[in-house]
Tab-separated table of N, CA and C in Angstrom:
chain	number	residue	atom	x	y	z
A	1	MET	N	80.840	94.152	6.450
A	1	MET	CA	79.955	93.102	6.009
A	1	MET	C	79.685	92.149	7.160
A	2	ALA	N	78.474	91.652	7.205
A	2	ALA	CA	78.075	90.748	8.274
A	2	ALA	C	78.785	89.409	8.119
A	3	SER	N	78.917	88.686	9.237
A	3	SER	CA	79.598	87.395	9.180
A	3	SER	C	78.706	86.323	8.563
A	4	LYS	N	77.395	86.461	8.678
A	4	LYS	CA	76.469	85.518	8.070
A	4	LYS	C	75.489	86.273	7.184
A	5	VAL	N	75.276	85.714	5.994
A	5	VAL	CA	74.303	86.288	5.072
A	5	VAL	C	73.438	85.166	4.527
A	6	ILE	N	72.278	85.551	4.052
A	6	ILE	CA	71.371	84.608	3.411
A	6	ILE	C	71.270	84.995	1.945
A	7	HIS	N	71.468	84.008	1.064
A	7	HIS	CA	71.295	84.213	-0.361
A	7	HIS	C	69.919	83.697	-0.749
A	8	ALA	N	69.031	84.617	-1.106
A	8	ALA	CA	67.697	84.246	-1.560
A	8	ALA	C	67.668	84.368	-3.077
A	9	ILE	N	67.291	83.296	-3.754
A	9	ILE	CA	67.282	83.273	-5.216
A	9	ILE	C	65.843	83.372	-5.710
A	10	TYR	N	65.644	84.286	-6.678
A	10	TYR	CA	64.342	84.521	-7.285
A	10	TYR	C	64.443	84.219	-8.781
A	11	THR	N	63.310	83.883	-9.383
A	11	THR	CA	63.302	83.529	-10.800
A	11	THR	C	62.639	84.573	-11.680
A	12	ASP	N	62.126	85.646	-11.082
A	12	ASP	CA	61.430	86.670	-11.855
A	12	ASP	C	61.838	88.051	-11.345
A	13	ASP	N	62.055	88.993	-12.260
A	13	ASP	CA	62.488	90.329	-11.840
A	13	ASP	C	61.381	91.106	-11.126
A	14	ASP	N	60.137	90.922	-11.519
A	14	ASP	CA	59.040	91.593	-10.812
A	14	ASP	C	58.881	91.050	-9.398
A	15	LEU	N	59.061	89.754	-9.250
A	15	LEU	CA	59.013	89.121	-7.927
A	15	LEU	C	60.149	89.628	-7.046
A	16	LEU	N	61.331	89.777	-7.642
A	16	LEU	CA	62.480	90.310	-6.910
A	16	LEU	C	62.221	91.736	-6.452
A	17	LEU	N	61.689	92.559	-7.333
A	17	LEU	CA	61.413	93.956	-6.995
A	17	LEU	C	60.416	94.055	-5.846
A	18	GLN	N	59.374	93.242	-5.878
A	18	GLN	CA	58.388	93.229	-4.796
A	18	GLN	C	59.019	92.712	-3.503
A	19	ALA	N	59.886	91.703	-3.601
A	19	ALA	CA	60.550	91.149	-2.416
A	19	ALA	C	61.490	92.169	-1.784
A	20	VAL	N	62.184	92.942	-2.601
A	20	VAL	CA	63.076	93.979	-2.069
A	20	VAL	C	62.279	94.999	-1.259
A	21	LYS	N	61.128	95.381	-1.778
A	21	LYS	CA	60.277	96.334	-1.041
A	21	LYS	C	59.813	95.739	0.287
A	22	GLN	N	59.428	94.456	0.281
A	22	GLN	CA	58.965	93.807	1.506
A	22	GLN	C	60.103	93.657	2.520
A	23	VAL	N	61.300	93.305	2.057
A	23	VAL	CA	62.441	93.129	2.950
A	23	VAL	C	62.821	94.471	3.578
A	24	ARG	N	62.790	95.544	2.797
A	24	ARG	CA	63.113	96.864	3.354
A	24	ARG	C	62.043	97.341	4.340
A	25	GLU	N	60.783	97.021	4.066
A	25	GLU	CA	59.711	97.386	5.005
A	25	GLU	C	59.857	96.637	6.319
A	26	ALA	N	60.365	95.410	6.257
A	26	ALA	CA	60.563	94.603	7.464
A	26	ALA	C	61.861	94.965	8.195
A	27	ARG	N	62.594	95.957	7.674
A	27	ARG	CA	63.817	96.499	8.300
A	27	ARG	C	64.994	95.515	8.297
A	28	TYR	N	65.030	94.624	7.310
A	28	TYR	CA	66.207	93.797	7.121
A	28	TYR	C	67.164	94.548	6.205
A	29	ARG	N	68.464	94.275	6.357
A	29	ARG	CA	69.460	94.991	5.550
A	29	ARG	C	69.865	94.133	4.360
A	30	ILE	N	69.714	94.694	3.159
A	30	ILE	CA	70.115	94.013	1.929
A	30	ILE	C	71.557	94.402	1.635
A	31	GLY	N	72.428	93.403	1.543
A	31	GLY	CA	73.830	93.673	1.264
A	31	GLY	C	74.070	93.965	-0.205
A	32	GLU	N	73.598	93.090	-1.074
A	32	GLU	CA	73.828	93.225	-2.510
A	32	GLU	C	72.771	92.439	-3.255
A	33	ILE	N	72.534	92.826	-4.506
A	33	ILE	CA	71.616	92.084	-5.372
A	33	ILE	C	72.333	91.814	-6.683
A	34	TYR	N	72.296	90.577	-7.131
A	34	TYR	CA	72.936	90.162	-8.380
A	34	TYR	C	71.840	89.813	-9.382
A	35	THR	N	71.878	90.459	-10.545
A	35	THR	CA	70.867	90.234	-11.576
A	35	THR	C	71.549	89.989	-12.921
A	36	PRO	N	70.898	89.229	-13.810
A	36	PRO	CA	71.495	89.004	-15.131
A	36	PRO	C	71.346	90.198	-16.074
A	37	PHE	N	70.459	91.125	-15.748
A	37	PHE	CA	70.253	92.327	-16.550
A	37	PHE	C	69.764	93.440	-15.628
A	38	PRO	N	69.872	94.696	-16.045
A	38	PRO	CA	69.408	95.792	-15.182
A	38	PRO	C	67.905	95.706	-14.943
A	39	VAL	N	67.497	95.873	-13.719
A	39	VAL	CA	66.084	95.836	-13.346
A	39	VAL	C	65.636	97.268	-13.063
A	40	HIS	N	64.692	97.748	-13.867
A	40	HIS	CA	64.221	99.115	-13.726
A	40	HIS	C	63.539	99.311	-12.371
A	41	GLY	N	63.960	100.339	-11.635
A	41	GLY	CA	63.365	100.671	-10.344
A	41	GLY	C	64.003	99.972	-9.160
A	42	LEU	N	64.983	99.111	-9.406
A	42	LEU	CA	65.609	98.372	-8.309
A	42	LEU	C	66.418	99.292	-7.404
A	43	ASP	N	67.115	100.251	-7.986
A	43	ASP	CA	67.910	101.183	-7.172
A	43	ASP	C	67.026	102.004	-6.252
A	44	LYS	N	65.874	102.418	-6.736
A	44	LYS	CA	64.945	103.184	-5.895
A	44	LYS	C	64.330	102.295	-4.807
A	45	ALA	N	64.009	101.050	-5.160
A	45	ALA	CA	63.433	100.121	-4.181
A	45	ALA	C	64.436	99.786	-3.088
A	46	MET	N	65.734	99.737	-3.442
A	46	MET	CA	66.774	99.443	-2.445
A	46	MET	C	67.114	100.662	-1.599
A	47	GLY	N	66.681	101.847	-2.027
A	47	GLY	CA	66.977	103.062	-1.282
A	47	GLY	C	68.368	103.599	-1.555
A	48	LEU	N	68.916	103.290	-2.730
A	48	LEU	CA	70.249	103.776	-3.080
A	48	LEU	C	70.197	105.248	-3.480
A	49	ALA	N	71.258	105.956	-3.179
A	49	ALA	CA	71.352	107.369	-3.552
A	49	ALA	C	71.537	107.481	-5.066
A	50	PRO	N	71.051	108.568	-5.656
A	50	PRO	CA	71.238	108.736	-7.098
A	50	PRO	C	72.727	108.827	-7.454
A	51	THR	N	73.060	108.371	-8.641
A	51	THR	CA	74.442	108.374	-9.074
A	51	THR	C	74.895	109.784	-9.475
A	52	ARG	N	76.186	110.029	-9.329
A	52	ARG	CA	76.752	111.317	-9.716
A	52	ARG	C	77.571	111.191	-10.997
A	53	LEU	N	77.393	110.103	-11.723
A	53	LEU	CA	78.151	109.893	-12.949
A	53	LEU	C	77.797	110.920	-14.024
A	54	ALA	N	76.573	111.416	-14.037
A	54	ALA	CA	76.198	112.431	-15.024
A	54	ALA	C	76.987	113.724	-14.806
A	55	ILE	N	77.249	114.050	-13.557
A	55	ILE	CA	78.037	115.255	-13.264
A	55	ILE	C	79.463	115.081	-13.765
A	56	THR	N	80.037	113.903	-13.555
A	56	THR	CA	81.397	113.677	-14.045
A	56	THR	C	81.434	113.678	-15.570
A	57	ALA	N	80.393	113.165	-16.227
A	57	ALA	CA	80.348	113.195	-17.694
A	57	ALA	C	80.332	114.640	-18.187
A	58	PHE	N	79.576	115.495	-17.524
A	58	PHE	CA	79.543	116.907	-17.900
A	58	PHE	C	80.910	117.551	-17.706
A	59	LEU	N	81.550	117.270	-16.595
A	59	LEU	CA	82.882	117.832	-16.339
A	59	LEU	C	83.902	117.329	-17.361
A	60	TYR	N	83.823	116.049	-17.722
A	60	TYR	CA	84.727	115.513	-18.730
A	60	TYR	C	84.473	116.176	-20.085
A	61	GLY	N	83.225	116.462	-20.402
A	61	GLY	CA	82.899	117.174	-21.635
A	61	GLY	C	83.482	118.573	-21.637
A	62	ILE	N	83.428	119.251	-20.508
A	62	ILE	CA	84.023	120.595	-20.393
A	62	ILE	C	85.541	120.512	-20.605
A	63	VAL	N	86.173	119.496	-20.053
A	63	VAL	CA	87.615	119.305	-20.259
A	63	VAL	C	87.902	119.097	-21.742
A	64	GLY	N	87.102	118.279	-22.411
A	64	GLY	CA	87.275	118.047	-23.839
A	64	GLY	C	87.099	119.310	-24.654
A	65	LEU	N	86.115	120.119	-24.301
A	65	LEU	CA	85.898	121.392	-24.989
A	65	LEU	C	87.081	122.330	-24.788
A	66	ALA	N	87.623	122.374	-23.575
A	66	ALA	CA	88.778	123.233	-23.299
A	66	ALA	C	90.010	122.763	-24.065
A	67	VAL	N	90.223	121.450	-24.113
A	67	VAL	CA	91.364	120.912	-24.864
A	67	VAL	C	91.206	121.224	-26.351
A	68	ALA	N	90.002	121.049	-26.892
A	68	ALA	CA	89.763	121.335	-28.310
A	68	ALA	C	90.008	122.803	-28.619
A	69	THR	N	89.511	123.680	-27.763
A	69	THR	CA	89.690	125.121	-27.976
A	69	THR	C	91.166	125.493	-27.918
A	70	ALA	N	91.870	125.015	-26.912
A	70	ALA	CA	93.296	125.339	-26.782
A	70	ALA	C	94.097	124.750	-27.940
A	71	MET	N	93.765	123.526	-28.337
A	71	MET	CA	94.493	122.885	-29.429
A	71	MET	C	94.298	123.633	-30.747
A	72	MET	N	93.065	123.964	-31.075
A	72	MET	CA	92.809	124.653	-32.348
A	72	MET	C	93.374	126.065	-32.346
A	73	ASN	N	93.301	126.742	-31.223
A	73	ASN	CA	93.864	128.091	-31.143
A	73	ASN	C	95.371	128.037	-31.372
A	74	TYR	N	96.037	127.085	-30.764
A	74	TYR	CA	97.489	126.989	-30.935
A	74	TYR	C	97.852	126.584	-32.364
A	75	ILE	N	97.195	125.521	-32.875
A	75	ILE	CA	97.566	124.997	-34.187
A	75	ILE	C	97.196	125.959	-35.313
A	76	MET	N	95.968	126.462	-35.326
A	76	MET	CA	95.470	127.223	-36.469
A	76	MET	C	95.684	128.727	-36.378
A	77	ILE	N	95.914	129.261	-35.188
A	77	ILE	CA	96.053	130.714	-35.047
A	77	ILE	C	97.482	131.100	-34.705
A	78	GLU	N	98.068	130.443	-33.721
A	78	GLU	CA	99.383	130.872	-33.251
A	78	GLU	C	100.539	130.190	-33.976
A	79	ASP	N	100.530	128.878	-34.090
A	79	ASP	CA	101.693	128.152	-34.600
A	79	ASP	C	101.825	128.226	-36.120
A	80	TRP	N	100.782	127.896	-36.851
A	80	TRP	CA	100.878	127.816	-38.298
A	80	TRP	C	99.598	128.375	-38.935
A	81	PRO	N	99.399	129.693	-38.887
A	81	PRO	CA	98.172	130.268	-39.462
A	81	PRO	C	98.153	130.116	-40.981
A	82	MET	N	97.002	129.659	-41.492
A	82	MET	CA	96.856	129.493	-42.939
A	82	MET	C	95.570	130.147	-43.395
A	83	ASP	N	95.595	130.692	-44.583
A	83	ASP	CA	94.406	131.277	-45.185
A	83	ASP	C	93.723	130.183	-45.990
A	84	ILE	N	92.676	129.586	-45.417
A	84	ILE	CA	91.974	128.479	-46.063
A	84	ILE	C	90.617	128.983	-46.515
A	85	GLY	N	90.385	128.972	-47.813
A	85	GLY	CA	89.091	129.381	-48.352
A	85	GLY	C	88.777	130.835	-48.090
A	86	GLY	N	89.772	131.671	-47.956
A	86	GLY	CA	89.553	133.092	-47.731
A	86	GLY	C	89.209	133.452	-46.305
A	87	LYS	N	89.273	132.491	-45.388
A	87	LYS	CA	88.966	132.786	-43.981
A	87	LYS	C	90.202	133.393	-43.328
A	88	PRO	N	90.016	134.486	-42.649
A	88	PRO	CA	91.178	135.107	-42.002
A	88	PRO	C	91.641	134.290	-40.801
A	89	SER	N	92.914	134.381	-40.494
A	89	SER	CA	93.454	133.652	-39.353
A	89	SER	C	93.983	134.623	-38.303
A	90	PHE	N	93.271	135.728	-38.116
A	90	PHE	CA	93.723	136.727	-37.155
A	90	PHE	C	93.359	136.356	-35.726
A	91	SER	N	92.181	135.774	-35.551
A	91	SER	CA	91.753	135.450	-34.193
A	91	SER	C	90.925	134.170	-34.191
A	92	PHE	N	90.849	133.590	-33.027
A	92	PHE	CA	90.074	132.358	-32.851
A	92	PHE	C	88.589	132.627	-33.064
A	93	LEU	N	88.079	133.751	-32.572
A	93	LEU	CA	86.649	134.049	-32.656
A	93	LEU	C	86.181	134.198	-34.095
A	94	GLN	N	87.028	134.732	-34.990
A	94	GLN	CA	86.631	134.867	-36.382
A	94	GLN	C	86.510	133.500	-37.052
A	95	ASN	N	87.286	132.543	-36.621
A	95	ASN	CA	87.275	131.211	-37.220
A	95	ASN	C	86.421	130.205	-36.458
A	96	MET	N	85.816	130.598	-35.364
A	96	MET	CA	85.098	129.641	-34.518
A	96	MET	C	83.979	128.890	-35.251
A	97	PRO	N	83.202	129.492	-36.146
A	97	PRO	CA	82.172	128.682	-36.820
A	97	PRO	C	82.734	127.456	-37.539
A	98	SER	N	83.931	127.553	-38.090
A	98	SER	CA	84.508	126.387	-38.763
A	98	SER	C	85.115	125.401	-37.763
A	99	PHE	N	85.316	125.828	-36.526
A	99	PHE	CA	85.890	124.950	-35.503
A	99	PHE	C	84.839	124.209	-34.686
A	100	VAL	N	83.574	124.588	-34.832
A	100	VAL	CA	82.509	123.991	-34.014
A	100	VAL	C	82.447	122.468	-34.145
A	101	PRO	N	82.529	121.878	-35.355
A	101	PRO	CA	82.485	120.396	-35.420
A	101	PRO	C	83.622	119.735	-34.655
A	102	ILE	N	84.809	120.295	-34.719
A	102	ILE	CA	85.943	119.713	-34.002
A	102	ILE	C	85.731	119.836	-32.497
A	103	MET	N	85.222	120.982	-32.056
A	103	MET	CA	84.968	121.180	-30.623
A	103	MET	C	83.907	120.191	-30.136
A	104	PHE	N	82.863	119.977	-30.926
A	104	PHE	CA	81.821	119.033	-30.550
A	104	PHE	C	82.382	117.606	-30.457
A	105	GLU	N	83.138	117.207	-31.473
A	105	GLU	CA	83.673	115.846	-31.496
A	105	GLU	C	84.630	115.583	-30.331
A	106	LEU	N	85.480	116.518	-30.009
A	106	LEU	CA	86.397	116.301	-28.887
A	106	LEU	C	85.676	116.347	-27.539
A	107	THR	N	84.616	117.116	-27.447
A	107	THR	CA	83.809	117.120	-26.224
A	107	THR	C	83.210	115.736	-25.990
A	108	VAL	N	82.613	115.166	-27.034
A	108	VAL	CA	82.019	113.830	-26.928
A	108	VAL	C	83.100	112.772	-26.699
A	109	PHE	N	84.224	112.891	-27.393
A	109	PHE	CA	85.320	111.929	-27.263
A	109	PHE	C	85.830	111.875	-25.821
A	110	PHE	N	86.117	113.027	-25.240
A	110	PHE	CA	86.623	113.055	-23.861
A	110	PHE	C	85.588	112.535	-22.883
A	111	ALA	N	84.330	112.970	-23.025
A	111	ALA	CA	83.290	112.526	-22.094
A	111	ALA	C	83.118	111.012	-22.167
A	112	ALA	N	83.063	110.463	-23.370
A	112	ALA	CA	82.827	109.026	-23.519
A	112	ALA	C	83.997	108.200	-22.988
A	113	HIS	N	85.210	108.537	-23.386
A	113	HIS	CA	86.350	107.723	-22.993
A	113	HIS	C	86.674	107.849	-21.505
A	114	LEU	N	86.593	109.033	-20.974
A	114	LEU	CA	86.868	109.183	-19.544
A	114	LEU	C	85.763	108.568	-18.685
A	115	MET	N	84.525	108.535	-19.194
A	115	MET	CA	83.441	107.883	-18.453
A	115	MET	C	83.657	106.371	-18.389
A	116	VAL	N	84.220	105.789	-19.422
A	116	VAL	CA	84.519	104.352	-19.384
A	116	VAL	C	85.512	104.066	-18.261
A	117	PHE	N	86.576	104.860	-18.189
A	117	PHE	CA	87.560	104.669	-17.118
A	117	PHE	C	86.930	104.909	-15.743
A	118	THR	N	86.101	105.936	-15.631
A	118	THR	CA	85.445	106.236	-14.356
A	118	THR	C	84.520	105.101	-13.939
A	119	PHE	N	83.769	104.552	-14.892
A	119	PHE	CA	82.867	103.446	-14.586
A	119	PHE	C	83.642	102.237	-14.078
A	120	TYR	N	84.737	101.894	-14.762
A	120	TYR	CA	85.525	100.735	-14.335
A	120	TYR	C	86.168	100.964	-12.970
A	121	MET	N	86.655	102.168	-12.719
A	121	MET	CA	87.276	102.456	-11.417
A	121	MET	C	86.212	102.425	-10.313
A	122	ARG	N	85.047	103.023	-10.579
A	122	ARG	CA	83.980	103.087	-9.574
A	122	ARG	C	83.420	101.696	-9.281
A	123	SER	N	83.352	100.865	-10.305
A	123	SER	CA	82.827	99.510	-10.144
A	123	SER	C	83.892	98.527	-9.668
A	124	LYS	N	85.126	98.994	-9.559
A	124	LYS	CA	86.256	98.163	-9.151
A	124	LYS	C	86.436	96.971	-10.089
A	125	LEU	N	86.333	97.239	-11.380
A	125	LEU	CA	86.534	96.222	-12.402
A	125	LEU	C	87.929	96.394	-12.991
A	126	TRP	N	88.912	95.854	-12.313
A	126	TRP	CA	90.288	95.948	-12.758
A	126	TRP	C	90.572	94.846	-13.771
A	127	PRO	N	91.612	95.017	-14.591
A	127	PRO	CA	91.993	93.923	-15.487
A	127	PRO	C	92.403	92.681	-14.680
A	128	PHE	N	92.008	91.539	-15.153
A	128	PHE	CA	92.329	90.234	-14.561
A	128	PHE	C	91.713	90.038	-13.176
A	129	LYS	N	90.676	90.772	-12.862
A	129	LYS	CA	90.004	90.609	-11.572
A	129	LYS	C	89.108	89.375	-11.626
A	130	THR	N	89.123	88.595	-10.569
A	130	THR	CA	88.257	87.418	-10.515
A	130	THR	C	86.824	87.851	-10.214
A	131	ALA	N	85.894	87.096	-10.711
A	131	ALA	CA	84.479	87.415	-10.539
A	131	ALA	C	84.061	87.253	-9.085
A	132	GLU	N	83.172	88.110	-8.630
A	132	GLU	CA	82.658	88.049	-7.257
A	132	GLU	C	81.229	87.538	-7.219
A	133	ASN	N	80.781	86.968	-8.303
A	133	ASN	CA	79.417	86.497	-8.403
A	133	ASN	C	79.237	85.244	-7.542
A	134	PRO	N	78.345	85.270	-6.560
A	134	PRO	CA	78.211	84.121	-5.656
A	134	PRO	C	77.507	82.917	-6.271
A	135	ASP	N	76.718	83.125	-7.316
A	135	ASP	CA	75.997	82.024	-7.953
A	135	ASP	C	76.019	82.253	-9.461
A	136	VAL	N	76.515	81.300	-10.188
A	136	VAL	CA	76.693	81.471	-11.630
A	136	VAL	C	75.350	81.601	-12.363
A	137	ARG	N	74.278	81.153	-11.767
A	137	ARG	CA	72.967	81.255	-12.415
A	137	ARG	C	72.486	82.689	-12.542
A	138	THR	N	73.067	83.599	-11.755
A	138	THR	CA	72.644	85.006	-11.850
A	138	THR	C	73.167	85.682	-13.109
A	139	THR	N	74.013	85.022	-13.871
A	139	THR	CA	74.431	85.570	-15.160
A	139	THR	C	73.521	85.097	-16.285
A	140	ASP	N	72.561	84.220	-15.969
A	140	ASP	CA	71.683	83.673	-16.993
A	140	ASP	C	70.228	84.080	-16.783
A	141	ASP	N	69.591	83.527	-15.738
A	141	ASP	CA	68.154	83.775	-15.599
A	141	ASP	C	67.658	83.827	-14.147
A	142	HIS	N	68.549	83.886	-13.161
A	142	HIS	CA	68.136	83.946	-11.758
A	142	HIS	C	68.591	85.264	-11.133
A	143	PHE	N	67.934	85.634	-10.056
A	143	PHE	CA	68.240	86.858	-9.319
A	143	PHE	C	68.576	86.487	-7.888
A	144	LEU	N	69.629	87.074	-7.333
A	144	LEU	CA	70.068	86.721	-5.985
A	144	LEU	C	70.053	87.969	-5.116
A	145	MET	N	69.393	87.852	-3.970
A	145	MET	CA	69.382	88.927	-2.981
A	145	MET	C	70.172	88.450	-1.764
A	146	GLU	N	71.158	89.238	-1.373
A	146	GLU	CA	72.006	88.906	-0.231
A	146	GLU	C	71.519	89.720	0.967
A	147	VAL	N	70.961	89.036	1.966
A	147	VAL	CA	70.404	89.701	3.144
A	147	VAL	C	71.281	89.376	4.344
A	148	GLU	N	71.698	90.394	5.069
A	148	GLU	CA	72.545	90.201	6.243
A	148	GLU	C	71.713	89.680	7.409
A	149	VAL	N	72.238	88.650	8.073
A	149	VAL	CA	71.515	88.039	9.186
A	149	VAL	C	71.648	88.899	10.437
A	150	ALA	N	72.853	89.375	10.741
A	150	ALA	CA	73.146	90.237	11.902
A	150	ALA	C	72.564	89.642	13.181
A	151	ASN	N	71.624	90.340	13.812
A	151	ASN	CA	71.048	89.897	15.090
A	151	ASN	C	69.669	89.254	14.918
A	152	HIS	N	69.326	88.902	13.693
A	152	HIS	CA	68.004	88.349	13.432
A	152	HIS	C	68.016	86.825	13.573
A	153	ASN	N	66.850	86.283	13.856
A	153	ASN	CA	66.682	84.838	13.944
A	153	ASN	C	66.725	84.269	12.521
A	154	THR	N	67.604	83.322	12.281
A	154	THR	CA	67.807	82.777	10.940
A	154	THR	C	66.557	82.079	10.415
A	155	GLU	N	65.888	81.326	11.267
A	155	GLU	CA	64.693	80.599	10.826
A	155	GLU	C	63.577	81.556	10.442
A	156	ASP	N	63.379	82.610	11.248
A	156	ASP	CA	62.333	83.585	10.926
A	156	ASP	C	62.644	84.317	9.629
A	157	LEU	N	63.910	84.679	9.442
A	157	LEU	CA	64.309	85.378	8.223
A	157	LEU	C	64.151	84.469	7.005
A	158	THR	N	64.520	83.206	7.139
A	158	THR	CA	64.367	82.255	6.037
A	158	THR	C	62.903	82.085	5.660
A	159	GLU	N	62.045	81.944	6.664
A	159	GLU	CA	60.607	81.804	6.406
A	159	GLU	C	60.047	83.066	5.758
A	160	PHE	N	60.499	84.221	6.230
A	160	PHE	CA	60.045	85.489	5.656
A	160	PHE	C	60.440	85.576	4.179
A	161	LEU	N	61.681	85.188	3.862
A	161	LEU	CA	62.144	85.269	2.474
A	161	LEU	C	61.409	84.274	1.581
A	162	PHE	N	61.092	83.088	2.102
A	162	PHE	CA	60.293	82.147	1.318
A	162	PHE	C	58.908	82.727	1.036
A	163	ASN	N	58.358	83.452	2.004
A	163	ASN	CA	57.038	84.063	1.818
A	163	ASN	C	57.073	85.207	0.801
A	164	THR	N	58.241	85.804	0.575
A	164	THR	CA	58.349	86.858	-0.439
A	164	THR	C	58.465	86.282	-1.844
A	165	GLY	N	58.620	84.972	-1.968
A	165	GLY	CA	58.661	84.337	-3.287
A	165	GLY	C	60.001	83.762	-3.670
A	166	ALA	N	60.920	83.657	-2.723
A	166	ALA	CA	62.231	83.079	-3.034
A	166	ALA	C	62.076	81.604	-3.363
A	167	SER	N	62.766	81.169	-4.411
A	167	SER	CA	62.680	79.760	-4.791
A	167	SER	C	63.732	78.915	-4.090
A	168	GLU	N	64.803	79.566	-3.633
A	168	GLU	CA	65.888	78.835	-2.978
A	168	GLU	C	66.579	79.778	-1.996
A	169	ILE	N	66.975	79.242	-0.829
A	169	ILE	CA	67.647	80.068	0.180
A	169	ILE	C	68.841	79.287	0.730
A	170	LYS	N	69.970	79.998	0.827
A	170	LYS	CA	71.191	79.387	1.384
A	170	LYS	C	71.745	80.302	2.465
A	171	LEU	N	72.175	79.701	3.575
A	171	LEU	CA	72.860	80.448	4.639
A	171	LEU	C	74.348	80.359	4.367
A	172	ILE	N	74.990	81.498	4.236
A	172	ILE	CA	76.421	81.576	3.918
A	172	ILE	C	77.146	82.181	5.119
A	173	ASP	N	78.237	81.519	5.526
A	173	ASP	CA	79.038	82.012	6.645
A	173	ASP	C	80.319	82.643	6.079
A	174	ASN	N	80.416	83.966	6.120
A	174	ASN	CA	81.606	84.678	5.627
A	174	ASN	C	82.635	84.793	6.740
A	175	LYS	N	83.749	84.165	6.565
A	175	LYS	CA	84.798	84.253	7.586
A	175	LYS	C	86.050	84.775	7.004
């Protein structure tokens, strides 16, 4: 992270989205953006790589399906076979139509619960973690763009950000 950053505050999400495009075209580096709600298209405007969370959700679903299959095979076929409603208990495949709801539910259960843990770990949201929000107004109705100063002239960058529609700009020295 750069030693100096500029916090540009915007009051409209469309204005922020347009400003992000202008800042990236001018080859300034955006460190982070804080918004009170998700802004559609912001990840693409920032040039962020697509998320791989969907792949992990699919893998977690496969794990849930495997656990459901192994659990039902052990409980209903191997450990305690029962003749329920005239259905034979000779093999898992003969009973699979009656097991489909359980397999579906455990697939969804594993995918959903493990995705919550994955999201918190990926976002570094640990229990009792202090907030990293630089301006409390970004939880209500303001948007904050953190631009790294690096080797750029601070006055020129400040003027450029005001021209993009920023309502307030602060120079922050991170030490």
